[in-house]
PDB file of C-alpha atoms in Angstrom:
ATOM      1  CA  MET A 873      -1.328 -13.690   0.112  1.00  0.00           C
ATOM      2  CA  ILE A 874      -2.304 -11.037   1.657  1.00  0.00           C
ATOM      3  CA  ILE A 875      -2.926  -7.439  -0.184  1.00  0.00           C
ATOM      4  CA  ILE A 876      -3.621  -4.068   1.759  1.00  0.00           C
ATOM      5  CA  VAL A 877      -5.131  -1.275   0.120  1.00  0.00           C
ATOM      6  CA  GLY A 878      -6.070   1.682   2.140  1.00  0.00           C
ATOM      7  CA  GLU A 879      -5.691   5.820   2.088  1.00  0.00           C
ATOM      8  CA  SER A 880      -3.177   5.446   5.031  1.00  0.00           C
ATOM      9  CA  GLU A 881       0.409   4.493   3.797  1.00  0.00           C
ATOM     10  CA  THR A 882       1.541   5.279   7.190  1.00  0.00           C
ATOM     11  CA  THR A 883      -0.815   2.468   8.774  1.00  0.00           C
ATOM     12  CA  ASN A 884      -0.380  -0.011   5.750  1.00  0.00           C
ATOM     13  CA  ILE A 885       3.471  -0.107   6.295  1.00  0.00           C
ATOM     14  CA  ALA A 886       2.698  -0.627  10.154  1.00  0.00           C
ATOM     15  CA  VAL A 887       0.257  -3.377   9.677  1.00  0.00           C
ATOM     16  CA  ALA A 888       2.428  -5.272   6.564  1.00  0.00           C
ATOM     17  CA  LYS A 889       5.666  -4.760   8.961  1.00  0.00           C
ATOM     18  CA  GLN A 890       3.507  -6.535  11.740  1.00  0.00           C
ATOM     19  CA  LEU A 891       2.136  -9.326   9.607  1.00  0.00           C
ATOM     20  CA  SER A 892       5.956  -9.729   8.931  1.00  0.00           C
ATOM     21  CA  LYS A 893       7.440  -9.517  12.216  1.00  0.00           C
ATOM     22  CA  PHE A 894       5.015 -11.608  14.176  1.00  0.00           C
ATOM     23  CA  TYR A 895       3.217 -14.163  11.390  1.00  0.00           C
ATOM     24  CA  GLY A 896       6.266 -14.546   9.087  1.00  0.00           C
ATOM     25  CA  TYR A 897       4.994 -12.973   5.906  1.00  0.00           C
ATOM     26  CA  GLU A 898       7.172 -11.638   3.256  1.00  0.00           C
ATOM     27  CA  TRP A 899       6.589  -7.889   2.614  1.00  0.00           C
ATOM     28  CA  ILE A 900       6.370  -7.053  -1.073  1.00  0.00           C
ATOM     29  CA  VAL A 901       7.489  -4.166  -1.923  1.00  0.00           C
ATOM     30  CA  PRO A 902       6.792  -1.819  -5.405  1.00  0.00           C
ATOM     31  CA  TYR A 903       9.613   0.150  -7.265  1.00  0.00           C
ATOM     32  CA  THR A 904       8.724   3.739  -8.340  1.00  0.00           C
ATOM     33  CA  THR A 905      10.720   6.120 -10.108  1.00  0.00           C
ATOM     34  CA  ARG A 906       8.998   9.134  -8.126  1.00  0.00           C
ATOM     35  CA  PRO A 907      11.546  10.597  -5.566  1.00  0.00           C
ATOM     36  CA  PRO A 908      10.717   9.841  -2.354  1.00  0.00           C
ATOM     37  CA  LYS A 909       9.125  12.492   0.222  1.00  0.00           C
ATOM     38  CA  SER A 910      10.848  14.182   2.525  1.00  0.00           C
ATOM     39  CA  TYR A 911       9.479  11.188   5.599  1.00  0.00           C
ATOM     40  CA  GLU A 912       9.629   8.084   3.584  1.00  0.00           C
ATOM     41  CA  ILE A 913      11.742   5.689   4.055  1.00  0.00           C
ATOM     42  CA  ASP A 914      13.806   3.616   0.669  1.00  0.00           C
ATOM     43  CA  GLY A 915      12.396   0.194   0.961  1.00  0.00           C
ATOM     44  CA  GLU A 916       9.680   0.674   2.974  1.00  0.00           C
ATOM     45  CA  GLY A 917       6.818   1.935   1.176  1.00  0.00           C
ATOM     46  CA  TYR A 918       8.551   1.770  -2.082  1.00  0.00           C
ATOM     47  CA  ILE A 919      11.861   1.138  -3.178  1.00  0.00           C
ATOM     48  CA  PHE A 920      12.983   4.110  -5.382  1.00  0.00           C
ATOM     49  CA  THR A 921      14.718   3.914  -8.223  1.00  0.00           C
ATOM     50  CA  SER A 922      15.550   5.660 -11.821  1.00  0.00           C
ATOM     51  CA  GLU A 923      14.063   5.845 -14.529  1.00  0.00           C
ATOM     52  CA  LEU A 924      16.720   4.076 -16.611  1.00  0.00           C
ATOM     53  CA  ALA A 925      16.746   1.275 -13.635  1.00  0.00           C
ATOM     54  CA  PHE A 926      13.068   0.754 -13.671  1.00  0.00           C
ATOM     55  CA  LYS A 927      13.466   0.682 -17.659  1.00  0.00           C
ATOM     56  CA  GLY A 928      16.147  -2.091 -17.251  1.00  0.00           C
ATOM     57  CA  MET A 929      13.991  -4.362 -15.009  1.00  0.00           C
ATOM     58  CA  ALA A 930      10.783  -4.057 -17.108  1.00  0.00           C
ATOM     59  CA  LYS A 931      12.784  -5.023 -19.940  1.00  0.00           C
ATOM     60  CA  CYS A 932      14.136  -8.327 -17.689  1.00  0.00           C
ATOM     61  CA  ASN A 933      10.326  -8.871 -16.949  1.00  0.00           C
ATOM     62  CA  ASN A 934      10.875  -7.832 -13.310  1.00  0.00           C
ATOM     63  CA  PHE A 935       7.209  -6.936 -12.895  1.00  0.00           C
ATOM     64  CA  TYR A 936       3.980  -8.142 -12.614  1.00  0.00           C
ATOM     65  CA  HIS A 937       2.380  -5.109 -13.210  1.00  0.00           C
ATOM     66  CA  ILE A 938       3.388  -1.484 -13.928  1.00  0.00           C
ATOM     67  CA  GLU A 939       0.977   1.606 -13.310  1.00  0.00           C
ATOM     68  CA  LEU A 940       1.572   5.430 -14.328  1.00  0.00           C
ATOM     69  CA  LYS A 941       0.507   8.252 -12.073  1.00  0.00           C
ATOM     70  CA  ASP A 942       1.526  11.255 -12.106  1.00  0.00           C
ATOM     71  CA  GLY A 943       4.233  11.030 -14.719  1.00  0.00           C
ATOM     72  CA  HIS A 944       5.660   8.416 -12.687  1.00  0.00           C
ATOM     73  CA  LYS A 945       6.105   4.562 -12.745  1.00  0.00           C
ATOM     74  CA  TYR A 946       5.054   1.921 -10.201  1.00  0.00           C
ATOM     75  CA  GLY A 947       6.289  -1.631 -10.833  1.00  0.00           C
ATOM     76  CA  TYR A 948       4.923  -4.793  -8.668  1.00  0.00           C
ATOM     77  CA  PRO A 949       7.314  -7.285  -8.760  1.00  0.00           C
ATOM     78  CA  HIS A 950       6.578 -11.136  -9.628  1.00  0.00           C
ATOM     79  CA  ILE A 951       5.543 -12.834  -6.623  1.00  0.00           C
ATOM     80  CA  ASP A 952       6.110 -16.912  -6.742  1.00  0.00           C
ATOM     81  CA  THR A 953       2.424 -17.768  -6.943  1.00  0.00           C
ATOM     82  CA  LYS A 954       3.332 -20.772  -4.596  1.00  0.00           C
ATOM     83  CA  VAL A 955       4.669 -18.661  -1.751  1.00  0.00           C
ATOM     84  CA  LYS A 956       0.993 -18.037   0.251  1.00  0.00           C
ATOM     85  CA  ASN A 957       2.766 -16.268   2.838  1.00  0.00           C
ATOM     86  CA  CYS A 958       3.215 -12.929   1.382  1.00  0.00           C
ATOM     87  CA  VAL A 959       1.959  -9.389   1.785  1.00  0.00           C
ATOM     88  CA  LEU A 960       2.131  -6.675  -0.716  1.00  0.00           C
ATOM     89  CA  ILE A 961       0.533  -3.012   0.062  1.00  0.00           C
ATOM     90  CA  ALA A 962      -1.224  -1.888  -3.276  1.00  0.00           C
ATOM     91  CA  THR A 963      -3.737   0.233  -5.245  1.00  0.00           C
ATOM     92  CA  PRO A 964      -7.316  -0.848  -5.971  1.00  0.00           C
ATOM     93  CA  SER A 965      -6.525  -1.597  -9.759  1.00  0.00           C
ATOM     94  CA  SER A 966      -3.047  -3.651  -8.650  1.00  0.00           C
ATOM     95  CA  MET A 967      -5.187  -5.250  -5.976  1.00  0.00           C
ATOM     96  CA  ARG A 968      -7.583  -6.277  -8.821  1.00  0.00           C
ATOM     97  CA  PHE A 969      -5.055  -7.360 -11.296  1.00  0.00           C
ATOM     98  CA  TYR A 970      -3.395  -9.320  -8.273  1.00  0.00           C
ATOM     99  CA  ARG A 971      -6.632 -11.126  -7.372  1.00  0.00           C
ATOM    100  CA  ASN A 972      -6.828 -12.089 -11.122  1.00  0.00           C
ATOM    101  CA  ILE A 973      -3.703 -13.979 -11.592  1.00  0.00           C
ATOM    102  CA  ILE A 974      -3.070 -15.301  -8.316  1.00  0.00           C
ATOM    103  CA  HIS A 975      -6.387 -17.392  -6.847  1.00  0.00           C
ATOM    104  CA  GLU A 976      -5.285 -17.285  -2.887  1.00  0.00           C
ATOM    105  CA  VAL A 977      -5.372 -13.797  -2.359  1.00  0.00           C
ATOM    106  CA  THR A 978      -6.714 -12.252   1.147  1.00  0.00           C
ATOM    107  CA  SER A 979      -7.348  -8.348   0.245  1.00  0.00           C
ATOM    108  CA  VAL A 980      -7.940  -6.013   3.197  1.00  0.00           C
ATOM    109  CA  TYR A 981      -9.497  -2.520   2.877  1.00  0.00           C
ATOM    110  CA  LEU A 982      -8.072  -0.267   5.600  1.00  0.00           C
ATOM    111  CA  PHE A 983     -10.372   2.609   5.687  1.00  0.00           C
ATOM    112  CA  LEU A 984      -9.642   6.354   6.465  1.00  0.00           C
ATOM    113  CA  PRO A 985     -11.478   9.255   5.863  1.00  0.00           C
ATOM    114  CA  TYR A 986     -10.035  11.837   3.269  1.00  0.00           C
ATOM    115  CA  LYS A 987     -10.011  14.351   5.498  1.00  0.00           C
ATOM    116  CA  THR A 988      -8.395  12.339   8.719  1.00  0.00           C
ATOM    117  CA  ALA A 989      -5.885  11.069   5.647  1.00  0.00           C
ATOM    118  CA  LEU A 990      -4.759  14.601   5.171  1.00  0.00           C
ATOM    119  CA  LEU A 991      -4.532  15.414   9.018  1.00  0.00           C
ATOM    120  CA  GLN A 992      -2.467  12.321   9.232  1.00  0.00           C
ATOM    121  CA  ALA A 993      -0.309  13.212   6.489  1.00  0.00           C
ATOM    122  CA  VAL A 994      -0.036  16.780   8.111  1.00  0.00           C
ATOM    123  CA  GLU A 995       1.220  15.393  11.339  1.00  0.00           C
ATOM    124  CA  LYS A 996       4.240  13.737   9.140  1.00  0.00           C
ATOM    125  CA  LEU A 997       5.879  17.478   8.447  1.00  0.00           C
ATOM    126  CA  SER A 998       8.538  18.857  10.194  1.00  0.00           C
ATOM    127  CA  GLU A 999       7.687  21.937  12.458  1.00  0.00           C
ATOM    128  CA  PHE A1000       8.048  24.547   9.677  1.00  0.00           C
ATOM    129  CA  PRO A1001       7.143  22.461   6.271  1.00  0.00           C
ATOM    130  CA  THR A1002       7.933  24.159   2.725  1.00  0.00           C
ATOM    131  CA  SER A1003       5.105  25.386   0.848  1.00  0.00           C
ATOM    132  CA  GLN A1004       6.233  22.743  -1.619  1.00  0.00           C
ATOM    133  CA  GLU A1005       5.596  19.944   1.148  1.00  0.00           C
ATOM    134  CA  ILE A1006       2.296  21.315   1.658  1.00  0.00           C
ATOM    135  CA  GLY A1007       1.336  20.925  -1.572  1.00  0.00           C
ATOM    136  CA  GLU A1008       3.185  17.671  -2.185  1.00  0.00           C
ATOM    137  CA  ILE A1009       0.757  16.291   0.848  1.00  0.00           C
ATOM    138  CA  PHE A1010      -2.468  18.078  -0.511  1.00  0.00           C
ATOM    139  CA  SER A1011      -1.786  16.574  -4.016  1.00  0.00           C
ATOM    140  CA  ASP A1012      -1.279  13.197  -2.684  1.00  0.00           C
ATOM    141  CA  VAL A1013      -4.502  12.996  -0.695  1.00  0.00           C
ATOM    142  CA  MET A1014      -6.623  14.884  -3.316  1.00  0.00           C
ATOM    143  CA  MET A1015      -5.561  12.127  -5.762  1.00  0.00           C
ATOM    144  CA  LEU A1016      -6.728   9.391  -3.481  1.00  0.00           C
ATOM    145  CA  LYS A1017     -10.217  10.939  -3.681  1.00  0.00           C
ATOM    146  CA  GLY A1018     -12.546   8.938  -6.002  1.00  0.00           C
ATOM    147  CA  GLN A1019      -9.328   5.723  -5.977  1.00  0.00           C
ATOM    148  CA  TYR A1020     -10.897   3.900  -3.293  1.00  0.00           C
ATOM    149  CA  ASP A1021     -14.910   4.503  -3.913  1.00  0.00           C
ATOM    150  CA  GLY A1022     -16.296   1.278  -3.641  1.00  0.00           C
ATOM    151  CA  VAL A1023     -13.398  -0.471  -2.650  1.00  0.00           C
ATOM    152  CA  GLU A1024     -15.164  -2.034   0.483  1.00  0.00           C
ATOM    153  CA  ASN A1025     -17.139  -4.379  -1.689  1.00  0.00           C
ATOM    154  CA  GLU A1026     -14.691  -5.778  -3.431  1.00  0.00           C
ATOM    155  CA  THR A1027     -12.310  -7.050  -0.775  1.00  0.00           C
ATOM    156  CA  ASP A1028     -12.533  -9.607   1.797  1.00  0.00           C
ATOM    157  CA  ILE A1029     -11.544  -7.633   5.049  1.00  0.00           C
ATOM    158  CA  PHE A1030     -12.756  -4.007   5.873  1.00  0.00           C
ATOM    159  CA  VAL A1031     -11.262  -2.211   8.569  1.00  0.00           C
ATOM    160  CA  ASP A1032     -12.406   0.626   9.742  1.00  0.00           C
ATOM    161  CA  LEU A1033      -9.184   2.769  11.114  1.00  0.00           C
ATOM    162  CA  ARG A1034     -11.397   5.189  12.896  1.00  0.00           C
ATOM    163  CA  ASP A1035     -11.848   2.266  15.501  1.00  0.00           C
ATOM    164  CA  ASN A1036      -8.227   3.065  16.890  1.00  0.00           C
ATOM    165  CA  PHE A1037      -6.943  -0.211  16.487  1.00  0.00           C
ATOM    166  CA  SER A1038      -3.374  -0.597  16.745  1.00  0.00           C
ATOM    167  CA  PRO A1039      -1.236  -2.033  13.754  1.00  0.00           C
ATOM    168  CA  LYS A1040      -0.905  -5.449  15.589  1.00  0.00           C
ATOM    169  CA  GLU A1041      -4.624  -5.764  16.621  1.00  0.00           C
ATOM    170  CA  ILE A1042      -5.049  -4.952  12.855  1.00  0.00           C
ATOM    171  CA  ALA A1043      -2.613  -7.759  12.065  1.00  0.00           C
ATOM    172  CA  ASP A1044      -3.671 -10.102  14.344  1.00  0.00           C
ATOM    173  CA  MET A1045      -7.820  -9.280  13.075  1.00  0.00           C
ATOM    174  CA  ILE A1046      -6.514  -9.691   9.566  1.00  0.00           C
ATOM    175  CA  ILE A1047      -5.101 -13.235  10.378  1.00  0.00           C
ATOM    176  CA  GLU A1048      -8.095 -14.367  12.020  1.00  0.00           C
ATOM    177  CA  LEU A1049     -10.767 -13.301   9.688  1.00  0.00           C
ATOM    178  CA  LYS A1050      -8.634 -14.957   6.835  1.00  0.00           C
ATOM    179  CA  GLU A1051      -8.949 -18.341   8.367  1.00  0.00           C
ATOM    180  CA  ASP A1052     -12.491 -17.732   8.488  1.00  0.00           C
ATOM    181  CA  LEU A1053     -12.551 -17.136   4.893  1.00  0.00           C
TER     182      LEU A1053
END
């Protein structure tokens, strides 16, 4: 299992896609009760669901781990611990949770400075964004502050996104470095 953590949702998703496409990794996508942002695609970063549906899934024990952020729930689905070829994009706290229950985990930190993450997020906006959209982007990036502090010391692989690797190059690097662990 590969767990990707990092400040750039766009890059995390692109790398997960490459691991799926070229290396046959099953992409595990978490559920959330928060509404999608204008640039998000249902089923890529998250599966967006209603509060009622989420409660039903939780009641049926469909999640290994549930997080609460800004009043919204995030549910990380059960993973067959025998399946080694799966990839999950997670927060640092979810990464820690999975590392405690699944022993064959390779964790990858895709590092991006906050300012760069903010600029990347702004690029996703339409040409004339609303003040609400700008506020959401700023709020999202500020929420990252502190969440990733020290994560580079907890992960198996560290990739500095300022080095301008393509998502395919990052996926190749992960597979190569994973074999050396």
